[in-house]
Amino acid sequence: MYPGNGPFSHLPPWERPGWLYGPGSCWYLGIRTGDTGTSVPVVDNVETLQRQKDLLETQLASISKTLEQINSRLDELEAKNE
């Protein structure tokens, strides 16, 4: 064991993160600073937006139909169970 009471006391001083990367690096290494939000691409093409809207409407209709089928099947099973 090497002197020190920190989380890296099992390492010799020259292998500790603070020695290698500077003071405080054992707590902040790997944390990116600044704006890390994702940006949304700007689409000026109206046709692309219309196709995306049509696709989403088609998917919504399909999901609604599936949900209706599931609800009707649940009603059938509840009626049989009673």
JSON list of N, CA and C in Angstrom, two decimals:
[
{"chain": "A", "resi": 1, "resn": "MET", "atom": "N", "xyz": [0.84, -1.18, 0.00]},
{"chain": "A", "resi": 1, "resn": "MET", "atom": "CA", "xyz": [0.00, 0.00, 0.00]},
{"chain": "A", "resi": 1, "resn": "MET", "atom": "C", "xyz": [0.88, 1.25, 0.00]},
{"chain": "A", "resi": 2, "resn": "TYR", "atom": "N", "xyz": [0.34, 2.24, -0.62]},
{"chain": "A", "resi": 2, "resn": "TYR", "atom": "CA", "xyz": [1.07, 3.51, -0.72]},
{"chain": "A", "resi": 2, "resn": "TYR", "atom": "C", "xyz": [0.38, 4.53, 0.18]},
{"chain": "A", "resi": 3, "resn": "PRO", "atom": "N", "xyz": [1.06, 5.59, 0.55]},
{"chain": "A", "resi": 3, "resn": "PRO", "atom": "CA", "xyz": [0.46, 6.57, 1.45]},
{"chain": "A", "resi": 3, "resn": "PRO", "atom": "C", "xyz": [-0.73, 7.27, 0.80]},
{"chain": "A", "resi": 4, "resn": "GLY", "atom": "N", "xyz": [-1.69, 7.60, 1.60]},
{"chain": "A", "resi": 4, "resn": "GLY", "atom": "CA", "xyz": [-2.89, 8.30, 1.14]},
{"chain": "A", "resi": 4, "resn": "GLY", "atom": "C", "xyz": [-4.13, 7.52, 1.50]},
{"chain": "A", "resi": 5, "resn": "ASN", "atom": "N", "xyz": [-5.25, 8.22, 1.65]},
{"chain": "A", "resi": 5, "resn": "ASN", "atom": "CA", "xyz": [-6.49, 7.58, 2.06]},
{"chain": "A", "resi": 5, "resn": "ASN", "atom": "C", "xyz": [-7.57, 7.65, 0.98]},
{"chain": "A", "resi": 6, "resn": "GLY", "atom": "N", "xyz": [-7.23, 8.09, -0.20]},
{"chain": "A", "resi": 6, "resn": "GLY", "atom": "CA", "xyz": [-8.22, 8.25, -1.25]},
{"chain": "A", "resi": 6, "resn": "GLY", "atom": "C", "xyz": [-8.58, 6.95, -1.93]},
{"chain": "A", "resi": 7, "resn": "PRO", "atom": "N", "xyz": [-9.45, 7.03, -2.94]},
{"chain": "A", "resi": 7, "resn": "PRO", "atom": "CA", "xyz": [-9.89, 5.82, -3.64]},
{"chain": "A", "resi": 7, "resn": "PRO", "atom": "C", "xyz": [-8.78, 5.15, -4.44]},
{"chain": "A", "resi": 8, "resn": "PHE", "atom": "N", "xyz": [-7.68, 5.85, -4.68]},
{"chain": "A", "resi": 8, "resn": "PHE", "atom": "CA", "xyz": [-6.60, 5.29, -5.47]},
{"chain": "A", "resi": 8, "resn": "PHE", "atom": "C", "xyz": [-5.36, 5.04, -4.61]},
{"chain": "A", "resi": 9, "resn": "SER", "atom": "N", "xyz": [-5.55, 4.79, -3.31]},
{"chain": "A", "resi": 9, "resn": "SER", "atom": "CA", "xyz": [-4.40, 4.60, -2.43]},
{"chain": "A", "resi": 9, "resn": "SER", "atom": "C", "xyz": [-3.67, 3.30, -2.73]},
{"chain": "A", "resi": 10, "resn": "HIS", "atom": "N", "xyz": [-4.31, 2.39, -3.43]},
{"chain": "A", "resi": 10, "resn": "HIS", "atom": "CA", "xyz": [-3.65, 1.13, -3.79]},
{"chain": "A", "resi": 10, "resn": "HIS", "atom": "C", "xyz": [-2.67, 1.31, -4.95]},
{"chain": "A", "resi": 11, "resn": "LEU", "atom": "N", "xyz": [-2.74, 2.45, -5.64]},
{"chain": "A", "resi": 11, "resn": "LEU", "atom": "CA", "xyz": [-1.84, 2.72, -6.76]},
{"chain": "A", "resi": 11, "resn": "LEU", "atom": "C", "xyz": [-0.67, 3.58, -6.30]},
{"chain": "A", "resi": 12, "resn": "PRO", "atom": "N", "xyz": [0.47, 3.40, -6.90]},
{"chain": "A", "resi": 12, "resn": "PRO", "atom": "CA", "xyz": [1.57, 4.31, -6.59]},
{"chain": "A", "resi": 12, "resn": "PRO", "atom": "C", "xyz": [1.23, 5.70, -7.12]},
{"chain": "A", "resi": 13, "resn": "PRO", "atom": "N", "xyz": [1.80, 6.74, -6.55]},
{"chain": "A", "resi": 13, "resn": "PRO", "atom": "CA", "xyz": [1.44, 8.11, -6.95]},
{"chain": "A", "resi": 13, "resn": "PRO", "atom": "C", "xyz": [1.58, 8.38, -8.44]},
{"chain": "A", "resi": 14, "resn": "TRP", "atom": "N", "xyz": [2.56, 7.81, -9.09]},
{"chain": "A", "resi": 14, "resn": "TRP", "atom": "CA", "xyz": [2.77, 8.09, -10.51]},
{"chain": "A", "resi": 14, "resn": "TRP", "atom": "C", "xyz": [1.76, 7.38, -11.42]},
{"chain": "A", "resi": 15, "resn": "GLU", "atom": "N", "xyz": [0.90, 6.51, -10.86]},
{"chain": "A", "resi": 15, "resn": "GLU", "atom": "CA", "xyz": [-0.14, 5.85, -11.65]},
{"chain": "A", "resi": 15, "resn": "GLU", "atom": "C", "xyz": [-1.54, 6.37, -11.31]},
{"chain": "A", "resi": 16, "resn": "ARG", "atom": "N", "xyz": [-1.63, 7.28, -10.38]},
{"chain": "A", "resi": 16, "resn": "ARG", "atom": "CA", "xyz": [-2.93, 7.81, -10.00]},
{"chain": "A", "resi": 16, "resn": "ARG", "atom": "C", "xyz": [-3.41, 8.82, -11.03]},
{"chain": "A", "resi": 17, "resn": "PRO", "atom": "N", "xyz": [-4.75, 8.94, -11.23]},
{"chain": "A", "resi": 17, "resn": "PRO", "atom": "CA", "xyz": [-5.28, 9.87, -12.23]},
{"chain": "A", "resi": 17, "resn": "PRO", "atom": "C", "xyz": [-4.85, 11.31, -12.01]},
{"chain": "A", "resi": 18, "resn": "GLY", "atom": "N", "xyz": [-4.76, 11.76, -10.77]},
{"chain": "A", "resi": 18, "resn": "GLY", "atom": "CA", "xyz": [-4.34, 13.13, -10.51]},
{"chain": "A", "resi": 18, "resn": "GLY", "atom": "C", "xyz": [-2.91, 13.39, -10.95]},
{"chain": "A", "resi": 19, "resn": "TRP", "atom": "N", "xyz": [-2.07, 12.39, -10.86]},
{"chain": "A", "resi": 19, "resn": "TRP", "atom": "CA", "xyz": [-0.67, 12.52, -11.28]},
{"chain": "A", "resi": 19, "resn": "TRP", "atom": "C", "xyz": [-0.59, 12.55, -12.80]},
{"chain": "A", "resi": 20, "resn": "LEU", "atom": "N", "xyz": [-1.37, 11.68, -13.44]},
{"chain": "A", "resi": 20, "resn": "LEU", "atom": "CA", "xyz": [-1.28, 11.56, -14.90]},
{"chain": "A", "resi": 20, "resn": "LEU", "atom": "C", "xyz": [-1.99, 12.69, -15.63]},
{"chain": "A", "resi": 21, "resn": "TYR", "atom": "N", "xyz": [-3.21, 13.05, -15.16]},
{"chain": "A", "resi": 21, "resn": "TYR", "atom": "CA", "xyz": [-4.05, 13.98, -15.91]},
{"chain": "A", "resi": 21, "resn": "TYR", "atom": "C", "xyz": [-4.26, 15.33, -15.24]},
{"chain": "A", "resi": 22, "resn": "GLY", "atom": "N", "xyz": [-3.67, 15.54, -14.08]},
{"chain": "A", "resi": 22, "resn": "GLY", "atom": "CA", "xyz": [-3.81, 16.81, -13.39]},
{"chain": "A", "resi": 22, "resn": "GLY", "atom": "C", "xyz": [-4.74, 16.72, -12.20]},
{"chain": "A", "resi": 23, "resn": "PRO", "atom": "N", "xyz": [-4.69, 17.70, -11.32]},
{"chain": "A", "resi": 23, "resn": "PRO", "atom": "CA", "xyz": [-5.50, 17.68, -10.11]},
{"chain": "A", "resi": 23, "resn": "PRO", "atom": "C", "xyz": [-6.99, 17.65, -10.42]},
{"chain": "A", "resi": 24, "resn": "GLY", "atom": "N", "xyz": [-7.73, 16.84, -9.68]},
{"chain": "A", "resi": 24, "resn": "GLY", "atom": "CA", "xyz": [-9.18, 16.75, -9.85]},
{"chain": "A", "resi": 24, "resn": "GLY", "atom": "C", "xyz": [-9.61, 15.84, -10.97]},
{"chain": "A", "resi": 25, "resn": "SER", "atom": "N", "xyz": [-8.69, 15.28, -11.71]},
{"chain": "A", "resi": 25, "resn": "SER", "atom": "CA", "xyz": [-9.09, 14.46, -12.85]},
{"chain": "A", "resi": 25, "resn": "SER", "atom": "C", "xyz": [-9.72, 13.15, -12.44]},
{"chain": "A", "resi": 26, "resn": "CYS", "atom": "N", "xyz": [-9.46, 12.68, -11.23]},
{"chain": "A", "resi": 26, "resn": "CYS", "atom": "CA", "xyz": [-10.07, 11.42, -10.81]},
{"chain": "A", "resi": 26, "resn": "CYS", "atom": "C", "xyz": [-11.57, 11.59, -10.63]},
{"chain": "A", "resi": 27, "resn": "TRP", "atom": "N", "xyz": [-12.04, 12.82, -10.42]},
{"chain": "A", "resi": 27, "resn": "TRP", "atom": "CA", "xyz": [-13.47, 13.04, -10.26]},
{"chain": "A", "resi": 27, "resn": "TRP", "atom": "C", "xyz": [-14.12, 13.54, -11.53]},
{"chain": "A", "resi": 28, "resn": "TYR", "atom": "N", "xyz": [-13.36, 14.16, -12.41]},
{"chain": "A", "resi": 28, "resn": "TYR", "atom": "CA", "xyz": [-13.96, 14.79, -13.58]},
{"chain": "A", "resi": 28, "resn": "TYR", "atom": "C", "xyz": [-13.49, 14.20, -14.89]},
{"chain": "A", "resi": 29, "resn": "LEU", "atom": "N", "xyz": [-12.68, 13.18, -14.88]},
{"chain": "A", "resi": 29, "resn": "LEU", "atom": "CA", "xyz": [-12.17, 12.60, -16.12]},
{"chain": "A", "resi": 29, "resn": "LEU", "atom": "C", "xyz": [-13.31, 11.95, -16.89]},
{"chain": "A", "resi": 30, "resn": "GLY", "atom": "N", "xyz": [-13.44, 12.28, -18.12]},
{"chain": "A", "resi": 30, "resn": "GLY", "atom": "CA", "xyz": [-14.48, 11.68, -18.96]},
{"chain": "A", "resi": 30, "resn": "GLY", "atom": "C", "xyz": [-15.76, 12.47, -19.00]},
{"chain": "A", "resi": 31, "resn": "ILE", "atom": "N", "xyz": [-15.94, 13.46, -18.16]},
{"chain": "A", "resi": 31, "resn": "ILE", "atom": "CA", "xyz": [-17.15, 14.27, -18.18]},
{"chain": "A", "resi": 31, "resn": "ILE", "atom": "C", "xyz": [-16.94, 15.43, -19.14]},
{"chain": "A", "resi": 32, "resn": "ARG", "atom": "N", "xyz": [-17.78, 15.47, -20.15]},
{"chain": "A", "resi": 32, "resn": "ARG", "atom": "CA", "xyz": [-17.66, 16.55, -21.12]},
{"chain": "A", "resi": 32, "resn": "ARG", "atom": "C", "xyz": [-18.33, 17.81, -20.59]},
{"chain": "A", "resi": 33, "resn": "THR", "atom": "N", "xyz": [-17.69, 18.92, -20.79]},
{"chain": "A", "resi": 33, "resn": "THR", "atom": "CA", "xyz": [-18.26, 20.18, -20.33]},
{"chain": "A", "resi": 33, "resn": "THR", "atom": "C", "xyz": [-18.84, 20.93, -21.52]},
{"chain": "A", "resi": 34, "resn": "GLY", "atom": "N", "xyz": [-19.72, 21.84, -21.23]},
{"chain": "A", "resi": 34, "resn": "GLY", "atom": "CA", "xyz": [-20.30, 22.65, -22.29]},
{"chain": "A", "resi": 34, "resn": "GLY", "atom": "C", "xyz": [-21.59, 22.05, -22.82]},
{"chain": "A", "resi": 35, "resn": "ASP", "atom": "N", "xyz": [-22.03, 22.56, -23.94]},
{"chain": "A", "resi": 35, "resn": "ASP", "atom": "CA", "xyz": [-23.29, 22.14, -24.54]},
{"chain": "A", "resi": 35, "resn": "ASP", "atom": "C", "xyz": [-23.12, 20.77, -25.18]},
{"chain": "A", "resi": 36, "resn": "THR", "atom": "N", "xyz": [-23.85, 19.79, -24.67]},
{"chain": "A", "resi": 36, "resn": "THR", "atom": "CA", "xyz": [-23.79, 18.45, -25.24]},
{"chain": "A", "resi": 36, "resn": "THR", "atom": "C", "xyz": [-25.13, 18.01, -25.81]},
{"chain": "A", "resi": 37, "resn": "GLY", "atom": "N", "xyz": [-26.05, 18.94, -25.99]},
{"chain": "A", "resi": 37, "resn": "GLY", "atom": "CA", "xyz": [-27.35, 18.60, -26.52]},
{"chain": "A", "resi": 37, "resn": "GLY", "atom": "C", "xyz": [-27.27, 18.21, -27.99]},
{"chain": "A", "resi": 38, "resn": "THR", "atom": "N", "xyz": [-28.25, 17.43, -28.41]},
{"chain": "A", "resi": 38, "resn": "THR", "atom": "CA", "xyz": [-28.28, 17.03, -29.81]},
{"chain": "A", "resi": 38, "resn": "THR", "atom": "C", "xyz": [-29.01, 18.09, -30.61]},
{"chain": "A", "resi": 39, "resn": "SER", "atom": "N", "xyz": [-28.57, 18.30, -31.80]},
{"chain": "A", "resi": 39, "resn": "SER", "atom": "CA", "xyz": [-29.22, 19.29, -32.65]},
{"chain": "A", "resi": 39, "resn": "SER", "atom": "C", "xyz": [-30.16, 18.60, -33.62]},
{"chain": "A", "resi": 40, "resn": "VAL", "atom": "N", "xyz": [-31.23, 19.27, -33.94]},
{"chain": "A", "resi": 40, "resn": "VAL", "atom": "CA", "xyz": [-32.21, 18.75, -34.88]},
{"chain": "A", "resi": 40, "resn": "VAL", "atom": "C", "xyz": [-31.88, 19.33, -36.25]},
{"chain": "A", "resi": 41, "resn": "PRO", "atom": "N", "xyz": [-31.73, 18.46, -37.25]},
{"chain": "A", "resi": 41, "resn": "PRO", "atom": "CA", "xyz": [-31.41, 18.99, -38.57]},
{"chain": "A", "resi": 41, "resn": "PRO", "atom": "C", "xyz": [-32.58, 19.79, -39.14]},
{"chain": "A", "resi": 42, "resn": "VAL", "atom": "N", "xyz": [-32.27, 20.85, -39.82]},
{"chain": "A", "resi": 42, "resn": "VAL", "atom": "CA", "xyz": [-33.29, 21.69, -40.43]},
{"chain": "A", "resi": 42, "resn": "VAL", "atom": "C", "xyz": [-33.59, 21.15, -41.82]},
{"chain": "A", "resi": 43, "resn": "VAL", "atom": "N", "xyz": [-34.87, 20.85, -42.06]},
{"chain": "A", "resi": 43, "resn": "VAL", "atom": "CA", "xyz": [-35.28, 20.31, -43.35]},
{"chain": "A", "resi": 43, "resn": "VAL", "atom": "C", "xyz": [-36.14, 21.36, -44.03]},
{"chain": "A", "resi": 44, "resn": "ASP", "atom": "N", "xyz": [-35.66, 21.87, -45.14]},
{"chain": "A", "resi": 44, "resn": "ASP", "atom": "CA", "xyz": [-36.42, 22.87, -45.87]},
{"chain": "A", "resi": 44, "resn": "ASP", "atom": "C", "xyz": [-37.27, 22.25, -46.98]},
{"chain": "A", "resi": 45, "resn": "ASN", "atom": "N", "xyz": [-37.06, 20.96, -47.21]},
{"chain": "A", "resi": 45, "resn": "ASN", "atom": "CA", "xyz": [-37.76, 20.30, -48.30]},
{"chain": "A", "resi": 45, "resn": "ASN", "atom": "C", "xyz": [-39.17, 19.94, -47.84]},
{"chain": "A", "resi": 46, "resn": "VAL", "atom": "N", "xyz": [-40.17, 20.58, -48.44]},
{"chain": "A", "resi": 46, "resn": "VAL", "atom": "CA", "xyz": [-41.56, 20.36, -48.06]},
{"chain": "A", "resi": 46, "resn": "VAL", "atom": "C", "xyz": [-42.01, 18.95, -48.41]},
{"chain": "A", "resi": 47, "resn": "GLU", "atom": "N", "xyz": [-41.52, 18.41, -49.52]},
{"chain": "A", "resi": 47, "resn": "GLU", "atom": "CA", "xyz": [-41.92, 17.06, -49.93]},
{"chain": "A", "resi": 47, "resn": "GLU", "atom": "C", "xyz": [-41.46, 16.02, -48.90]},
{"chain": "A", "resi": 48, "resn": "THR", "atom": "N", "xyz": [-40.27, 16.19, -48.38]},
{"chain": "A", "resi": 48, "resn": "THR", "atom": "CA", "xyz": [-39.75, 15.27, -47.37]},
{"chain": "A", "resi": 48, "resn": "THR", "atom": "C", "xyz": [-40.60, 15.33, -46.11]},
{"chain": "A", "resi": 49, "resn": "LEU", "atom": "N", "xyz": [-40.95, 16.52, -45.71]},
{"chain": "A", "resi": 49, "resn": "LEU", "atom": "CA", "xyz": [-41.79, 16.67, -44.52]},
{"chain": "A", "resi": 49, "resn": "LEU", "atom": "C", "xyz": [-43.17, 16.07, -44.74]},
{"chain": "A", "resi": 50, "resn": "GLN", "atom": "N", "xyz": [-43.71, 16.23, -45.94]},
{"chain": "A", "resi": 50, "resn": "GLN", "atom": "CA", "xyz": [-45.03, 15.67, -46.24]},
{"chain": "A", "resi": 50, "resn": "GLN", "atom": "C", "xyz": [-44.98, 14.14, -46.22]},
{"chain": "A", "resi": 51, "resn": "ARG", "atom": "N", "xyz": [-43.89, 13.56, -46.76]},
{"chain": "A", "resi": 51, "resn": "ARG", "atom": "CA", "xyz": [-43.75, 12.09, -46.73]},
{"chain": "A", "resi": 51, "resn": "ARG", "atom": "C", "xyz": [-43.62, 11.59, -45.30]},
{"chain": "A", "resi": 52, "resn": "GLN", "atom": "N", "xyz": [-42.88, 12.32, -44.47]},
{"chain": "A", "resi": 52, "resn": "GLN", "atom": "CA", "xyz": [-42.76, 11.93, -43.07]},
{"chain": "A", "resi": 52, "resn": "GLN", "atom": "C", "xyz": [-44.11, 11.99, -42.36]},
{"chain": "A", "resi": 53, "resn": "LYS", "atom": "N", "xyz": [-44.87, 13.03, -42.66]},
{"chain": "A", "resi": 53, "resn": "LYS", "atom": "CA", "xyz": [-46.19, 13.17, -42.05]},
{"chain": "A", "resi": 53, "resn": "LYS", "atom": "C", "xyz": [-47.10, 12.03, -42.49]},
{"chain": "A", "resi": 54, "resn": "ASP", "atom": "N", "xyz": [-47.09, 11.69, -43.78]},
{"chain": "A", "resi": 54, "resn": "ASP", "atom": "CA", "xyz": [-47.91, 10.59, -44.29]},
{"chain": "A", "resi": 54, "resn": "ASP", "atom": "C", "xyz": [-47.51, 9.26, -43.64]},
{"chain": "A", "resi": 55, "resn": "LEU", "atom": "N", "xyz": [-46.21, 9.04, -43.50]},
{"chain": "A", "resi": 55, "resn": "LEU", "atom": "CA", "xyz": [-45.74, 7.82, -42.87]},
{"chain": "A", "resi": 55, "resn": "LEU", "atom": "C", "xyz": [-46.21, 7.73, -41.42]},
{"chain": "A", "resi": 56, "resn": "LEU", "atom": "N", "xyz": [-46.10, 8.83, -40.69]},
{"chain": "A", "resi": 56, "resn": "LEU", "atom": "CA", "xyz": [-46.54, 8.83, -39.30]},
{"chain": "A", "resi": 56, "resn": "LEU", "atom": "C", "xyz": [-48.04, 8.62, -39.18]},
{"chain": "A", "resi": 57, "resn": "GLU", "atom": "N", "xyz": [-48.82, 9.20, -40.09]},
{"chain": "A", "resi": 57, "resn": "GLU", "atom": "CA", "xyz": [-50.27, 9.00, -40.07]},
{"chain": "A", "resi": 57, "resn": "GLU", "atom": "C", "xyz": [-50.62, 7.55, -40.36]},
{"chain": "A", "resi": 58, "resn": "THR", "atom": "N", "xyz": [-49.90, 6.92, -41.30]},
{"chain": "A", "resi": 58, "resn": "THR", "atom": "CA", "xyz": [-50.12, 5.51, -41.62]},
{"chain": "A", "resi": 58, "resn": "THR", "atom": "C", "xyz": [-49.79, 4.63, -40.41]},
{"chain": "A", "resi": 59, "resn": "GLN", "atom": "N", "xyz": [-48.69, 4.93, -39.76]},
{"chain": "A", "resi": 59, "resn": "GLN", "atom": "CA", "xyz": [-48.31, 4.16, -38.58]},
{"chain": "A", "resi": 59, "resn": "GLN", "atom": "C", "xyz": [-49.32, 4.34, -37.45]},
{"chain": "A", "resi": 60, "resn": "LEU", "atom": "N", "xyz": [-49.82, 5.55, -37.28]},
{"chain": "A", "resi": 60, "resn": "LEU", "atom": "CA", "xyz": [-50.81, 5.82, -36.25]},
{"chain": "A", "resi": 60, "resn": "LEU", "atom": "C", "xyz": [-52.09, 5.04, -36.52]},
{"chain": "A", "resi": 61, "resn": "ALA", "atom": "N", "xyz": [-52.52, 5.00, -37.78]},
{"chain": "A", "resi": 61, "resn": "ALA", "atom": "CA", "xyz": [-53.72, 4.24, -38.13]},
{"chain": "A", "resi": 61, "resn": "ALA", "atom": "C", "xyz": [-53.52, 2.75, -37.87]},
{"chain": "A", "resi": 62, "resn": "SER", "atom": "N", "xyz": [-52.36, 2.24, -38.21]},
{"chain": "A", "resi": 62, "resn": "SER", "atom": "CA", "xyz": [-52.07, 0.82, -37.99]},
{"chain": "A", "resi": 62, "resn": "SER", "atom": "C", "xyz": [-52.05, 0.48, -36.51]},
{"chain": "A", "resi": 63, "resn": "ILE", "atom": "N", "xyz": [-51.44, 1.34, -35.72]},
{"chain": "A", "resi": 63, "resn": "ILE", "atom": "CA", "xyz": [-51.38, 1.10, -34.28]},
{"chain": "A", "resi": 63, "resn": "ILE", "atom": "C", "xyz": [-52.78, 1.19, -33.67]},
{"chain": "A", "resi": 64, "resn": "SER", "atom": "N", "xyz": [-53.58, 2.12, -34.13]},
{"chain": "A", "resi": 64, "resn": "SER", "atom": "CA", "xyz": [-54.95, 2.25, -33.62]},
{"chain": "A", "resi": 64, "resn": "SER", "atom": "C", "xyz": [-55.77, 1.01, -33.94]},
{"chain": "A", "resi": 65, "resn": "LYS", "atom": "N", "xyz": [-55.60, 0.48, -35.15]},
{"chain": "A", "resi": 65, "resn": "LYS", "atom": "CA", "xyz": [-56.32, -0.73, -35.55]},
{"chain": "A", "resi": 65, "resn": "LYS", "atom": "C", "xyz": [-55.89, -1.91, -34.68]},
{"chain": "A", "resi": 66, "resn": "THR", "atom": "N", "xyz": [-54.60, -2.04, -34.43]},
{"chain": "A", "resi": 66, "resn": "THR", "atom": "CA", "xyz": [-54.10, -3.12, -33.58]},
{"chain": "A", "resi": 66, "resn": "THR", "atom": "C", "xyz": [-54.62, -2.98, -32.17]},
{"chain": "A", "resi": 67, "resn": "LEU", "atom": "N", "xyz": [-54.67, -1.76, -31.66]},
{"chain": "A", "resi": 67, "resn": "LEU", "atom": "CA", "xyz": [-55.20, -1.53, -30.32]},
{"chain": "A", "resi": 67, "resn": "LEU", "atom": "C", "xyz": [-56.68, -1.91, -30.23]},
{"chain": "A", "resi": 68, "resn": "GLU", "atom": "N", "xyz": [-57.45, -1.59, -31.25]},
{"chain": "A", "resi": 68, "resn": "GLU", "atom": "CA", "xyz": [-58.86, -1.98, -31.28]},
{"chain": "A", "resi": 68, "resn": "GLU", "atom": "C", "xyz": [-59.00, -3.49, -31.27]},
{"chain": "A", "resi": 69, "resn": "GLN", "atom": "N", "xyz": [-58.16, -4.20, -32.04]},
{"chain": "A", "resi": 69, "resn": "GLN", "atom": "CA", "xyz": [-58.21, -5.66, -32.06]},
{"chain": "A", "resi": 69, "resn": "GLN", "atom": "C", "xyz": [-57.86, -6.24, -30.69]},
{"chain": "A", "resi": 70, "resn": "ILE", "atom": "N", "xyz": [-56.88, -5.67, -30.04]},
{"chain": "A", "resi": 70, "resn": "ILE", "atom": "CA", "xyz": [-56.49, -6.15, -28.71]},
{"chain": "A", "resi": 70, "resn": "ILE", "atom": "C", "xyz": [-57.62, -5.92, -27.71]},
{"chain": "A", "resi": 71, "resn": "ASN", "atom": "N", "xyz": [-58.23, -4.74, -27.77]},
{"chain": "A", "resi": 71, "resn": "ASN", "atom": "CA", "xyz": [-59.34, -4.45, -26.85]},
{"chain": "A", "resi": 71, "resn": "ASN", "atom": "C", "xyz": [-60.53, -5.37, -27.09]},
{"chain": "A", "resi": 72, "resn": "SER", "atom": "N", "xyz": [-60.84, -5.65, -28.35]},
{"chain": "A", "resi": 72, "resn": "SER", "atom": "CA", "xyz": [-61.96, -6.55, -28.64]},
{"chain": "A", "resi": 72, "resn": "SER", "atom": "C", "xyz": [-61.64, -7.97, -28.16]},
{"chain": "A", "resi": 73, "resn": "ARG", "atom": "N", "xyz": [-60.41, -8.41, -28.31]},
{"chain": "A", "resi": 73, "resn": "ARG", "atom": "CA", "xyz": [-60.02, -9.74, -27.83]},
{"chain": "A", "resi": 73, "resn": "ARG", "atom": "C", "xyz": [-60.09, -9.80, -26.30]},
{"chain": "A", "resi": 74, "resn": "LEU", "atom": "N", "xyz": [-59.67, -8.75, -25.64]},
{"chain": "A", "resi": 74, "resn": "LEU", "atom": "CA", "xyz": [-59.78, -8.70, -24.18]},
{"chain": "A", "resi": 74, "resn": "LEU", "atom": "C", "xyz": [-61.23, -8.76, -23.73]},
{"chain": "A", "resi": 75, "resn": "ASP", "atom": "N", "xyz": [-62.11, -8.05, -24.44]},
{"chain": "A", "resi": 75, "resn": "ASP", "atom": "CA", "xyz": [-63.53, -8.09, -24.11]},
{"chain": "A", "resi": 75, "resn": "ASP", "atom": "C", "xyz": [-64.08, -9.50, -24.29]},
{"chain": "A", "resi": 76, "resn": "GLU", "atom": "N", "xyz": [-63.67, -10.20, -25.36]},
{"chain": "A", "resi": 76, "resn": "GLU", "atom": "CA", "xyz": [-64.11, -11.58, -25.58]},
{"chain": "A", "resi": 76, "resn": "GLU", "atom": "C", "xyz": [-63.65, -12.48, -24.44]},
{"chain": "A", "resi": 77, "resn": "LEU", "atom": "N", "xyz": [-62.41, -12.34, -24.03]},
{"chain": "A", "resi": 77, "resn": "LEU", "atom": "CA", "xyz": [-61.88, -13.18, -22.96]},
{"chain": "A", "resi": 77, "resn": "LEU", "atom": "C", "xyz": [-62.56, -12.89, -21.63]},
{"chain": "A", "resi": 78, "resn": "GLU", "atom": "N", "xyz": [-62.87, -11.63, -21.37]},
{"chain": "A", "resi": 78, "resn": "GLU", "atom": "CA", "xyz": [-63.58, -11.29, -20.14]},
{"chain": "A", "resi": 78, "resn": "GLU", "atom": "C", "xyz": [-64.99, -11.85, -20.16]},
{"chain": "A", "resi": 79, "resn": "ALA", "atom": "N", "xyz": [-65.64, -11.83, -21.33]},
{"chain": "A", "resi": 79, "resn": "ALA", "atom": "CA", "xyz": [-67.00, -12.37, -21.45]},
{"chain": "A", "resi": 79, "resn": "ALA", "atom": "C", "xyz": [-66.99, -13.88, -21.22]},
{"chain": "A", "resi": 80, "resn": "LYS", "atom": "N", "xyz": [-65.97, -14.58, -21.72]},
{"chain": "A", "resi": 80, "resn": "LYS", "atom": "CA", "xyz": [-65.87, -16.02, -21.52]},
{"chain": "A", "resi": 80, "resn": "LYS", "atom": "C", "xyz": [-65.58, -16.35, -20.06]},
{"chain": "A", "resi": 81, "resn": "ASN", "atom": "N", "xyz": [-64.83, -15.50, -19.42]},
{"chain": "A", "resi": 81, "resn": "ASN", "atom": "CA", "xyz": [-64.41, -15.74, -18.05]},
{"chain": "A", "resi": 81, "resn": "ASN", "atom": "C", "xyz": [-65.56, -15.54, -17.06]},
{"chain": "A", "resi": 82, "resn": "GLU", "atom": "N", "xyz": [-66.56, -14.78, -17.42]},
{"chain": "A", "resi": 82, "resn": "GLU", "atom": "CA", "xyz": [-67.67, -14.49, -16.50]},
{"chain": "A", "resi": 82, "resn": "GLU", "atom": "C", "xyz": [-68.67, -15.57, -16.50]}
]
